[in-house]
mmCIF file with all atom_site columns, C-alpha atoms in Angstrom:
data_model
loop_
_atom_site.group_PDB
_atom_site.id
_atom_site.type_symbol
_atom_site.label_atom_id
_atom_site.label_alt_id
_atom_site.label_comp_id
_atom_site.label_asym_id
_atom_site.label_entity_id
_atom_site.label_seq_id
_atom_site.pdbx_PDB_ins_code
_atom_site.Cartn_x
_atom_site.Cartn_y
_atom_site.Cartn_z
_atom_site.occupancy
_atom_site.B_iso_or_equiv
_atom_site.pdbx_formal_charge
_atom_site.auth_seq_id
_atom_site.auth_comp_id
_atom_site.auth_asym_id
_atom_site.auth_atom_id
_atom_site.pdbx_PDB_model_num
ATOM 1   C CA . MET A 1 1   ? 1.789   26.287  -13.108 1.00 0.00 ? 1   MET A CA 1
ATOM 2   C CA . GLU A 1 2   ? -0.224  25.286  -16.285 1.00 0.00 ? 2   GLU A CA 1
ATOM 3   C CA . PRO A 1 3   ? -3.899  25.840  -16.245 1.00 0.00 ? 3   PRO A CA 1
ATOM 4   C CA . VAL A 1 4   ? -4.222  22.133  -17.386 1.00 0.00 ? 4   VAL A CA 1
ATOM 5   C CA . ARG A 1 5   ? -2.246  20.850  -14.467 1.00 0.00 ? 5   ARG A CA 1
ATOM 6   C CA . VAL A 1 6   ? -4.178  23.042  -12.052 1.00 0.00 ? 6   VAL A CA 1
ATOM 7   C CA . MET A 1 7   ? -7.352  21.912  -13.525 1.00 0.00 ? 7   MET A CA 1
ATOM 8   C CA . ALA A 1 8   ? -6.383  18.242  -13.360 1.00 0.00 ? 8   ALA A CA 1
ATOM 9   C CA . LEU A 1 9   ? -5.171  18.645  -9.757  1.00 0.00 ? 9   LEU A CA 1
ATOM 10  C CA . ALA A 1 10  ? -8.414  20.427  -8.787  1.00 0.00 ? 10  ALA A CA 1
ATOM 11  C CA . VAL A 1 11  ? -10.436 17.688  -10.450 1.00 0.00 ? 11  VAL A CA 1
ATOM 12  C CA . LEU A 1 12  ? -8.538  14.670  -8.640  1.00 0.00 ? 12  LEU A CA 1
ATOM 13  C CA . LEU A 1 13  ? -8.493  16.309  -5.469  1.00 0.00 ? 13  LEU A CA 1
ATOM 14  C CA . SER A 1 14  ? -12.132 17.209  -5.537  1.00 0.00 ? 14  SER A CA 1
ATOM 15  C CA . LEU A 1 15  ? -12.989 13.645  -6.550  1.00 0.00 ? 15  LEU A CA 1
ATOM 16  C CA . TYR A 1 16  ? -10.836 12.147  -3.530  1.00 0.00 ? 16  TYR A CA 1
ATOM 17  C CA . ILE A 1 17  ? -12.636 14.779  -1.030  1.00 0.00 ? 17  ILE A CA 1
ATOM 18  C CA . LEU A 1 18  ? -16.081 14.021  -2.685  1.00 0.00 ? 18  LEU A CA 1
ATOM 19  C CA . LEU A 1 19  ? -15.712 10.185  -2.338  1.00 0.00 ? 19  LEU A CA 1
ATOM 20  C CA . ALA A 1 20  ? -14.824 10.591  1.457   1.00 0.00 ? 20  ALA A CA 1
ATOM 21  C CA . LEU A 1 21  ? -18.209 12.394  1.962   1.00 0.00 ? 21  LEU A CA 1
ATOM 22  C CA . ILE A 1 22  ? -20.323 10.108  0.024   1.00 0.00 ? 22  ILE A CA 1
ATOM 23  C CA . ASN A 1 23  ? -18.859 6.983   1.326   1.00 0.00 ? 23  ASN A CA 1
ATOM 24  C CA . PRO A 1 24  ? -21.732 5.935   3.396   1.00 0.00 ? 24  PRO A CA 1
ATOM 25  C CA . ARG A 1 25  ? -24.036 6.097   0.358   1.00 0.00 ? 25  ARG A CA 1
ATOM 26  C CA . LEU A 1 26  ? -21.715 3.572   -1.221  1.00 0.00 ? 26  LEU A CA 1
ATOM 27  C CA . ALA A 1 27  ? -22.197 0.922   1.398   1.00 0.00 ? 27  ALA A CA 1
ATOM 28  C CA . GLY A 1 28  ? -24.330 -1.158  -0.982  1.00 0.00 ? 28  GLY A CA 1
ATOM 29  C CA . ILE A 1 29  ? -21.813 -1.086  -3.811  1.00 0.00 ? 29  ILE A CA 1
ATOM 30  C CA . ASN A 1 30  ? -18.779 -1.723  -1.425  1.00 0.00 ? 30  ASN A CA 1
ATOM 31  C CA . GLU A 1 31  ? -20.461 -4.751  0.227   1.00 0.00 ? 31  GLU A CA 1
ATOM 32  C CA . ARG A 1 32  ? -21.655 -6.210  -3.271  1.00 0.00 ? 32  ARG A CA 1
ATOM 33  C CA . PHE A 1 33  ? -18.001 -6.016  -4.389  1.00 0.00 ? 33  PHE A CA 1
ATOM 34  C CA . ARG A 1 34  ? -16.855 -7.258  -1.187  1.00 0.00 ? 34  ARG A CA 1
ATOM 35  C CA . LYS A 1 35  ? -18.937 -10.560 -1.602  1.00 0.00 ? 35  LYS A CA 1
ATOM 36  C CA . PHE A 1 36  ? -17.836 -10.887 -5.520  1.00 0.00 ? 36  PHE A CA 1
ATOM 37  C CA . ILE A 1 37  ? -14.124 -10.829 -4.166  1.00 0.00 ? 37  ILE A CA 1
ATOM 38  C CA . LYS A 1 38  ? -14.791 -13.210 -1.247  1.00 0.00 ? 38  LYS A CA 1
ATOM 39  C CA . SER A 1 39  ? -16.648 -15.690 -3.608  1.00 0.00 ? 39  SER A CA 1
ATOM 40  C CA . ARG A 1 40  ? -13.710 -15.768 -6.052  1.00 0.00 ? 40  ARG A CA 1
ATOM 41  C CA . ARG A 1 41  ? -10.764 -15.705 -3.272  1.00 0.00 ? 41  ARG A CA 1
ATOM 42  C CA . ASN A 1 42  ? -8.206  -18.306 -3.780  1.00 0.00 ? 42  ASN A CA 1
ATOM 43  C CA . ILE A 1 43  ? -6.923  -19.159 -0.101  1.00 0.00 ? 43  ILE A CA 1
ATOM 44  C CA . ARG A 1 44  ? -3.517  -20.371 -1.588  1.00 0.00 ? 44  ARG A CA 1
ATOM 45  C CA . MET A 1 45  ? -2.659  -16.764 -2.535  1.00 0.00 ? 45  MET A CA 1
ATOM 46  C CA . ARG A 1 46  ? -3.319  -15.504 0.837   1.00 0.00 ? 46  ARG A CA 1
ATOM 47  C CA . PRO A 1 47  ? 0.686   -15.663 1.776   1.00 0.00 ? 47  PRO A CA 1
ATOM 48  C CA . LEU A 1 48  ? 1.300   -13.542 -1.432  1.00 0.00 ? 48  LEU A CA 1
ATOM 49  C CA . MET A 1 49  ? -1.417  -11.016 -0.327  1.00 0.00 ? 49  MET A CA 1
ATOM 50  C CA . ILE A 1 50  ? 0.095   -10.501 3.080   1.00 0.00 ? 50  ILE A CA 1
ATOM 51  C CA . PHE A 1 51  ? 3.664   -10.362 1.644   1.00 0.00 ? 51  PHE A CA 1
ATOM 52  C CA . THR A 1 52  ? 2.431   -7.311  -0.450  1.00 0.00 ? 52  THR A CA 1
ATOM 53  C CA . HIS A 1 53  ? 0.948   -5.724  2.637   1.00 0.00 ? 53  HIS A CA 1
ATOM 54  C CA . ARG A 1 54  ? 4.360   -5.997  4.364   1.00 0.00 ? 54  ARG A CA 1
ATOM 55  C CA . TRP A 1 55  ? 6.242   -4.942  1.464   1.00 0.00 ? 55  TRP A CA 1
ATOM 56  C CA . ASN A 1 56  ? 4.181   -1.760  0.953   1.00 0.00 ? 56  ASN A CA 1
ATOM 57  C CA . ASP A 1 57  ? 3.635   -0.814  4.551   1.00 0.00 ? 57  ASP A CA 1
ATOM 58  C CA . ALA A 1 58  ? 5.265   2.504   5.759   1.00 0.00 ? 58  ALA A CA 1
ATOM 59  C CA . PRO A 1 59  ? 8.396   1.161   7.112   1.00 0.00 ? 59  PRO A CA 1
ATOM 60  C CA . MET A 1 60  ? 9.532   -1.015  4.255   1.00 0.00 ? 60  MET A CA 1
ATOM 61  C CA . LEU A 1 61  ? 8.338   1.426   1.551   1.00 0.00 ? 61  LEU A CA 1
ATOM 62  C CA . SER A 1 62  ? 10.025  4.000   2.998   1.00 0.00 ? 62  SER A CA 1
ATOM 63  C CA . LEU A 1 63  ? 13.311  2.175   3.221   1.00 0.00 ? 63  LEU A CA 1
ATOM 64  C CA . GLN A 1 64  ? 12.928  1.475   -0.553  1.00 0.00 ? 64  GLN A CA 1
ATOM 65  C CA . VAL A 1 65  ? 12.608  5.196   -1.202  1.00 0.00 ? 65  VAL A CA 1
ATOM 66  C CA . LEU A 1 66  ? 15.300  6.023   0.973   1.00 0.00 ? 66  LEU A CA 1
ATOM 67  C CA . LEU A 1 67  ? 17.752  3.469   -0.469  1.00 0.00 ? 67  LEU A CA 1
ATOM 68  C CA . ILE A 1 68  ? 16.695  4.803   -4.063  1.00 0.00 ? 68  ILE A CA 1
ATOM 69  C CA . SER A 1 69  ? 17.020  8.477   -3.270  1.00 0.00 ? 69  SER A CA 1
ATOM 70  C CA . LEU A 1 70  ? 20.466  7.828   -1.634  1.00 0.00 ? 70  LEU A CA 1
ATOM 71  C CA . ALA A 1 71  ? 21.727  5.810   -4.659  1.00 0.00 ? 71  ALA A CA 1
ATOM 72  C CA . VAL A 1 72  ? 20.744  8.523   -6.954  1.00 0.00 ? 72  VAL A CA 1
ATOM 73  C CA . GLY A 1 73  ? 22.146  11.493  -5.118  1.00 0.00 ? 73  GLY A CA 1
ATOM 74  C CA . PHE A 1 74  ? 25.620  9.745   -4.160  1.00 0.00 ? 74  PHE A CA 1
ATOM 75  C CA . THR A 1 75  ? 26.103  8.326   -7.640  1.00 0.00 ? 75  THR A CA 1
ATOM 76  C CA . THR A 1 76  ? 24.963  11.536  -9.693  1.00 0.00 ? 76  THR A CA 1
ATOM 77  C CA . SER A 1 77  ? 25.614  14.134  -7.123  1.00 0.00 ? 77  SER A CA 1
ATOM 78  C CA . GLU A 1 78  ? 22.067  15.465  -7.922  1.00 0.00 ? 78  GLU A CA 1
ATOM 79  C CA . TRP A 1 79  ? 19.754  15.389  -5.083  1.00 0.00 ? 79  TRP A CA 1
ATOM 80  C CA . LEU A 1 80  ? 16.706  17.329  -6.351  1.00 0.00 ? 80  LEU A CA 1
ATOM 81  C CA . ARG A 1 81  ? 14.781  14.482  -7.746  1.00 0.00 ? 81  ARG A CA 1
ATOM 82  C CA . PRO A 1 82  ? 15.733  11.996  -4.797  1.00 0.00 ? 82  PRO A CA 1
ATOM 83  C CA . PHE A 1 83  ? 14.251  14.822  -2.680  1.00 0.00 ? 83  PHE A CA 1
ATOM 84  C CA . ILE A 1 84  ? 11.155  15.243  -4.707  1.00 0.00 ? 84  ILE A CA 1
ATOM 85  C CA . LEU A 1 85  ? 10.315  11.591  -4.473  1.00 0.00 ? 85  LEU A CA 1
ATOM 86  C CA . SER A 1 86  ? 10.927  11.446  -0.785  1.00 0.00 ? 86  SER A CA 1
ATOM 87  C CA . ALA A 1 87  ? 8.894   14.766  -0.204  1.00 0.00 ? 87  ALA A CA 1
ATOM 88  C CA . ALA A 1 88  ? 6.122   13.523  -2.490  1.00 0.00 ? 88  ALA A CA 1
ATOM 89  C CA . MET A 1 89  ? 5.804   10.087  -0.565  1.00 0.00 ? 89  MET A CA 1
ATOM 90  C CA . PHE A 1 90  ? 5.609   11.996  2.746   1.00 0.00 ? 90  PHE A CA 1
ATOM 91  C CA . TRP A 1 91  ? 3.264   14.261  1.688   1.00 0.00 ? 91  TRP A CA 1
ATOM 92  C CA . GLN A 1 92  ? 1.043   11.609  0.423   1.00 0.00 ? 92  GLN A CA 1
ATOM 93  C CA . THR A 1 93  ? 1.574   9.502   3.517   1.00 0.00 ? 93  THR A CA 1
ATOM 94  C CA . THR A 1 94  ? 0.594   12.481  5.661   1.00 0.00 ? 94  THR A CA 1
ATOM 95  C CA . LEU A 1 95  ? -2.521  13.091  3.662   1.00 0.00 ? 95  LEU A CA 1
ATOM 96  C CA . VAL A 1 96  ? -3.787  9.611   3.903   1.00 0.00 ? 96  VAL A CA 1
ATOM 97  C CA . SER A 1 97  ? -3.324  9.716   7.803   1.00 0.00 ? 97  SER A CA 1
ATOM 98  C CA . VAL A 1 98  ? -5.432  12.956  8.046   1.00 0.00 ? 98  VAL A CA 1
ATOM 99  C CA . THR A 1 99  ? -8.076  11.912  5.602   1.00 0.00 ? 99  THR A CA 1
ATOM 100 C CA . LYS A 1 100 ? -8.261  8.494   7.767   1.00 0.00 ? 100 LYS A CA 1
ATOM 101 C CA . LYS A 1 101 ? -8.951  10.402  10.908  1.00 0.00 ? 101 LYS A CA 1
ATOM 102 C CA . LEU A 1 102 ? -11.364 12.975  9.479   1.00 0.00 ? 102 LEU A CA 1
ATOM 103 C CA . SER A 1 103 ? -13.607 10.580  7.554   1.00 0.00 ? 103 SER A CA 1
ATOM 104 C CA . ALA A 1 104 ? -13.679 8.026   10.171  1.00 0.00 ? 104 ALA A CA 1
ATOM 105 C CA . ILE A 1 105 ? -14.928 5.467   7.891   1.00 0.00 ? 105 ILE A CA 1
ATOM 106 C CA . SER A 1 106 ? -15.229 1.723   9.389   1.00 0.00 ? 106 SER A CA 1
ATOM 107 C CA . ARG A 1 107 ? -13.430 -1.106  7.649   1.00 0.00 ? 107 ARG A CA 1
ATOM 108 C CA . PRO A 1 108 ? -14.752 -4.151  6.496   1.00 0.00 ? 108 PRO A CA 1
ATOM 109 C CA . PRO A 1 109 ? -15.140 -7.304  9.022   1.00 0.00 ? 109 PRO A CA 1
ATOM 110 C CA . GLN A 1 110 ? -11.312 -8.159  8.044   1.00 0.00 ? 110 GLN A CA 1
ATOM 111 C CA . ASP A 1 111 ? -12.282 -11.757 8.229   1.00 0.00 ? 111 ASP A CA 1
ATOM 112 C CA . LEU A 1 112 ? -8.916  -12.902 6.256   1.00 0.00 ? 112 LEU A CA 1
ATOM 113 C CA . THR A 1 113 ? -6.518  -10.582 7.531   1.00 0.00 ? 113 THR A CA 1
ATOM 114 C CA . HIS A 1 114 ? -3.334  -11.289 9.326   1.00 0.00 ? 114 HIS A CA 1
ATOM 115 C CA . ARG A 1 115 ? -3.699  -8.389  11.501  1.00 0.00 ? 115 ARG A CA 1
ATOM 116 C CA . ILE A 1 116 ? -6.719  -6.476  12.564  1.00 0.00 ? 116 ILE A CA 1
ATOM 117 C CA . MET A 1 117 ? -6.479  -2.687  11.486  1.00 0.00 ? 117 MET A CA 1
ATOM 118 C CA . LYS A 1 118 ? -7.567  0.040   13.811  1.00 0.00 ? 118 LYS A CA 1
ATOM 119 C CA . SER A 1 119 ? -7.038  2.922   11.534  1.00 0.00 ? 119 SER A CA 1
ATOM 120 C CA . GLY A 1 120 ? -10.116 4.748   9.477   1.00 0.00 ? 120 GLY A CA 1
ATOM 121 C CA . SER A 1 121 ? -10.736 2.899   6.250   1.00 0.00 ? 121 SER A CA 1
ATOM 122 C CA . TYR A 1 122 ? -10.657 5.653   3.661   1.00 0.00 ? 122 TYR A CA 1
ATOM 123 C CA . PRO A 1 123 ? -8.359  5.808   1.921   1.00 0.00 ? 123 PRO A CA 1
ATOM 124 C CA . SER A 1 124 ? -6.182  2.706   1.421   1.00 0.00 ? 124 SER A CA 1
ATOM 125 C CA . GLY A 1 125 ? -2.582  3.794   2.564   1.00 0.00 ? 125 GLY A CA 1
ATOM 126 C CA . HIS A 1 126 ? -1.069  0.876   0.764   1.00 0.00 ? 126 HIS A CA 1
ATOM 127 C CA . THR A 1 127 ? -2.928  1.309   -2.513  1.00 0.00 ? 127 THR A CA 1
ATOM 128 C CA . ALA A 1 128 ? -2.134  4.988   -2.535  1.00 0.00 ? 128 ALA A CA 1
ATOM 129 C CA . ALA A 1 129 ? 1.745   4.367   -1.604  1.00 0.00 ? 129 ALA A CA 1
ATOM 130 C CA . ALA A 1 130 ? 2.331   1.722   -3.976  1.00 0.00 ? 130 ALA A CA 1
ATOM 131 C CA . ALA A 1 131 ? 0.882   3.266   -6.941  1.00 0.00 ? 131 ALA A CA 1
ATOM 132 C CA . THR A 1 132 ? 2.377   6.648   -6.322  1.00 0.00 ? 132 THR A CA 1
ATOM 133 C CA . PHE A 1 133 ? 5.641   5.202   -6.011  1.00 0.00 ? 133 PHE A CA 1
ATOM 134 C CA . ALA A 1 134 ? 5.004   3.433   -9.276  1.00 0.00 ? 134 ALA A CA 1
ATOM 135 C CA . LEU A 1 135 ? 4.103   6.722   -10.839 1.00 0.00 ? 135 LEU A CA 1
ATOM 136 C CA . LEU A 1 136 ? 6.811   8.505   -9.761  1.00 0.00 ? 136 LEU A CA 1
ATOM 137 C CA . ALA A 1 137 ? 10.124  6.099   -9.379  1.00 0.00 ? 137 ALA A CA 1
ATOM 138 C CA . PRO A 1 138 ? 10.373  5.702   -13.302 1.00 0.00 ? 138 PRO A CA 1
ATOM 139 C CA . SER A 1 139 ? 10.287  9.185   -13.764 1.00 0.00 ? 139 SER A CA 1
ATOM 140 C CA . VAL A 1 140 ? 13.124  10.210  -11.103 1.00 0.00 ? 140 VAL A CA 1
ATOM 141 C CA . LEU A 1 141 ? 15.270  7.497   -12.453 1.00 0.00 ? 141 LEU A CA 1
ATOM 142 C CA . ALA A 1 142 ? 14.657  7.958   -15.905 1.00 0.00 ? 142 ALA A CA 1
ATOM 143 C CA . PRO A 1 143 ? 17.584  10.482  -16.539 1.00 0.00 ? 143 PRO A CA 1
ATOM 144 C CA . TYR A 1 144 ? 20.061  7.787   -15.190 1.00 0.00 ? 144 TYR A CA 1
ATOM 145 C CA . LEU A 1 145 ? 19.094  4.523   -16.703 1.00 0.00 ? 145 LEU A CA 1
ATOM 146 C CA . SER A 1 146 ? 18.496  2.796   -20.055 1.00 0.00 ? 146 SER A CA 1
ATOM 147 C CA . LEU A 1 147 ? 15.106  3.121   -21.431 1.00 0.00 ? 147 LEU A CA 1
ATOM 148 C CA . PRO A 1 148 ? 14.569  -0.861  -21.220 1.00 0.00 ? 148 PRO A CA 1
ATOM 149 C CA . THR A 1 149 ? 15.696  -0.633  -17.492 1.00 0.00 ? 149 THR A CA 1
ATOM 150 C CA . ILE A 1 150 ? 12.843  1.935   -16.851 1.00 0.00 ? 150 ILE A CA 1
ATOM 151 C CA . ILE A 1 151 ? 10.352  -0.265  -18.847 1.00 0.00 ? 151 ILE A CA 1
ATOM 152 C CA . LEU A 1 152 ? 11.207  -2.993  -16.433 1.00 0.00 ? 152 LEU A CA 1
ATOM 153 C CA . ILE A 1 153 ? 11.217  -1.113  -13.434 1.00 0.00 ? 153 ILE A CA 1
ATOM 154 C CA . SER A 1 154 ? 7.730   0.543   -14.330 1.00 0.00 ? 154 SER A CA 1
ATOM 155 C CA . VAL A 1 155 ? 6.193   -3.054  -15.290 1.00 0.00 ? 155 VAL A CA 1
ATOM 156 C CA . TYR A 1 156 ? 7.418   -4.313  -11.889 1.00 0.00 ? 156 TYR A CA 1
ATOM 157 C CA . LEU A 1 157 ? 6.193   -1.312  -9.847  1.00 0.00 ? 157 LEU A CA 1
ATOM 158 C CA . THR A 1 158 ? 2.810   -1.248  -11.806 1.00 0.00 ? 158 THR A CA 1
ATOM 159 C CA . PHE A 1 159 ? 2.175   -5.026  -11.187 1.00 0.00 ? 159 PHE A CA 1
ATOM 160 C CA . ASN A 1 160 ? 3.085   -4.320  -7.382  1.00 0.00 ? 160 ASN A CA 1
ATOM 161 C CA . ALA A 1 161 ? 0.549   -1.513  -7.106  1.00 0.00 ? 161 ALA A CA 1
ATOM 162 C CA . LEU A 1 162 ? -2.075  -3.704  -8.816  1.00 0.00 ? 162 LEU A CA 1
ATOM 163 C CA . ILE A 1 163 ? -1.489  -6.814  -6.699  1.00 0.00 ? 163 ILE A CA 1
ATOM 164 C CA . THR A 1 164 ? -1.224  -4.652  -3.501  1.00 0.00 ? 164 THR A CA 1
ATOM 165 C CA . ALA A 1 165 ? -4.679  -2.918  -4.215  1.00 0.00 ? 165 ALA A CA 1
ATOM 166 C CA . TYR A 1 166 ? -6.245  -6.492  -4.977  1.00 0.00 ? 166 TYR A CA 1
ATOM 167 C CA . GLY A 1 167 ? -4.688  -7.725  -1.767  1.00 0.00 ? 167 GLY A CA 1
ATOM 168 C CA . ARG A 1 168 ? -6.326  -5.043  0.463   1.00 0.00 ? 168 ARG A CA 1
ATOM 169 C CA . LEU A 1 169 ? -9.598  -6.359  -0.977  1.00 0.00 ? 169 LEU A CA 1
ATOM 170 C CA . TYR A 1 170 ? -8.668  -9.977  -0.721  1.00 0.00 ? 170 TYR A CA 1
ATOM 171 C CA . LEU A 1 171 ? -7.609  -9.539  3.127   1.00 0.00 ? 171 LEU A CA 1
ATOM 172 C CA . ASP A 1 172 ? -11.028 -7.817  3.620   1.00 0.00 ? 172 ASP A CA 1
ATOM 173 C CA . VAL A 1 173 ? -9.294  -4.744  5.038   1.00 0.00 ? 173 VAL A CA 1
ATOM 174 C CA . HIS A 1 174 ? -10.704 -2.110  2.737   1.00 0.00 ? 174 HIS A CA 1
ATOM 175 C CA . TRP A 1 175 ? -13.707 -1.381  0.645   1.00 0.00 ? 175 TRP A CA 1
ATOM 176 C CA . LEU A 1 176 ? -13.607 -0.738  -3.205  1.00 0.00 ? 176 LEU A CA 1
ATOM 177 C CA . SER A 1 177 ? -14.149 2.940   -2.531  1.00 0.00 ? 177 SER A CA 1
ATOM 178 C CA . ASP A 1 178 ? -10.737 3.121   -0.386  1.00 0.00 ? 178 ASP A CA 1
ATOM 179 C CA . ILE A 1 179 ? -8.985  1.669   -3.303  1.00 0.00 ? 179 ILE A CA 1
ATOM 180 C CA . VAL A 1 180 ? -10.582 4.144   -5.944  1.00 0.00 ? 180 VAL A CA 1
ATOM 181 C CA . GLY A 1 181 ? -9.386  6.998   -3.289  1.00 0.00 ? 181 GLY A CA 1
ATOM 182 C CA . GLY A 1 182 ? -6.067  5.709   -3.030  1.00 0.00 ? 182 GLY A CA 1
ATOM 183 C CA . GLY A 1 183 ? -5.616  5.673   -6.847  1.00 0.00 ? 183 GLY A CA 1
ATOM 184 C CA . LEU A 1 184 ? -7.077  9.169   -7.147  1.00 0.00 ? 184 LEU A CA 1
ATOM 185 C CA . LEU A 1 185 ? -4.584  10.707  -4.258  1.00 0.00 ? 185 LEU A CA 1
ATOM 186 C CA . SER A 1 186 ? -1.499  9.038   -6.118  1.00 0.00 ? 186 SER A CA 1
ATOM 187 C CA . LEU A 1 187 ? -2.614  10.499  -9.585  1.00 0.00 ? 187 LEU A CA 1
ATOM 188 C CA . ALA A 1 188 ? -3.081  13.772  -7.758  1.00 0.00 ? 188 ALA A CA 1
ATOM 189 C CA . THR A 1 189 ? 0.467   13.270  -6.305  1.00 0.00 ? 189 THR A CA 1
ATOM 190 C CA . ARG A 1 190 ? 1.866   12.564  -9.522  1.00 0.00 ? 190 ARG A CA 1
ATOM 191 C CA . VAL A 1 191 ? 0.070   15.718  -11.209 1.00 0.00 ? 191 VAL A CA 1
ATOM 192 C CA . PHE A 1 192 ? 1.737   17.829  -8.550  1.00 0.00 ? 192 PHE A CA 1
ATOM 193 C CA . VAL A 1 193 ? 5.149   16.503  -8.546  1.00 0.00 ? 193 VAL A CA 1
ATOM 194 C CA . GLY A 1 194 ? 4.997   16.965  -12.383 1.00 0.00 ? 194 GLY A CA 1
ATOM 195 C CA . ILE A 1 195 ? 5.356   20.648  -11.438 1.00 0.00 ? 195 ILE A CA 1
ATOM 196 C CA . TYR A 1 196 ? 8.568   20.297  -9.905  1.00 0.00 ? 196 TYR A CA 1
ATOM 197 C CA . LEU A 1 197 ? 10.196  17.416  -11.725 1.00 0.00 ? 197 LEU A CA 1
ATOM 198 C CA . PRO A 1 198 ? 12.514  18.485  -14.136 1.00 0.00 ? 198 PRO A CA 1
#
């Protein structure tokens, strides 16, 4: 493993853990940002925000990953890249679940959500999953598709990740620090996967 990659992974994971530890000290910043989002919320966007929640929820995202993995595997007879994508998403989801239980950070009041979330707040699993998918899927598909197609996929997945992250704040189910934590974890996952992705 290259020293630069090891250093980047160590820094990202350290920041991810540090953010969980100092989260109580960020209450003021989180609350101010929550009020900022709340004051600028357009209620007509609520159906879209709910859709991003469902589209990037564990069952739906797992189905998307499975379909891509099977499509690549069966059409190219190469299973390494699909396996790496599936394993990375599973690893990231598991780490999110463990962190939520260990950090046990309370969620915001959830005043606009369609479903009350009972799990811990940190990190945002939807943000982490959507961002990780956006960072990994184009790399996995790159050898098999044209550059314009990969660019279109990347643009769509990046937009999906950004709107999903905003949706967590819009629906009042996550704090700003949860979104940042999800982003850090997705970057760490991408760096780690880069070791194995040919």
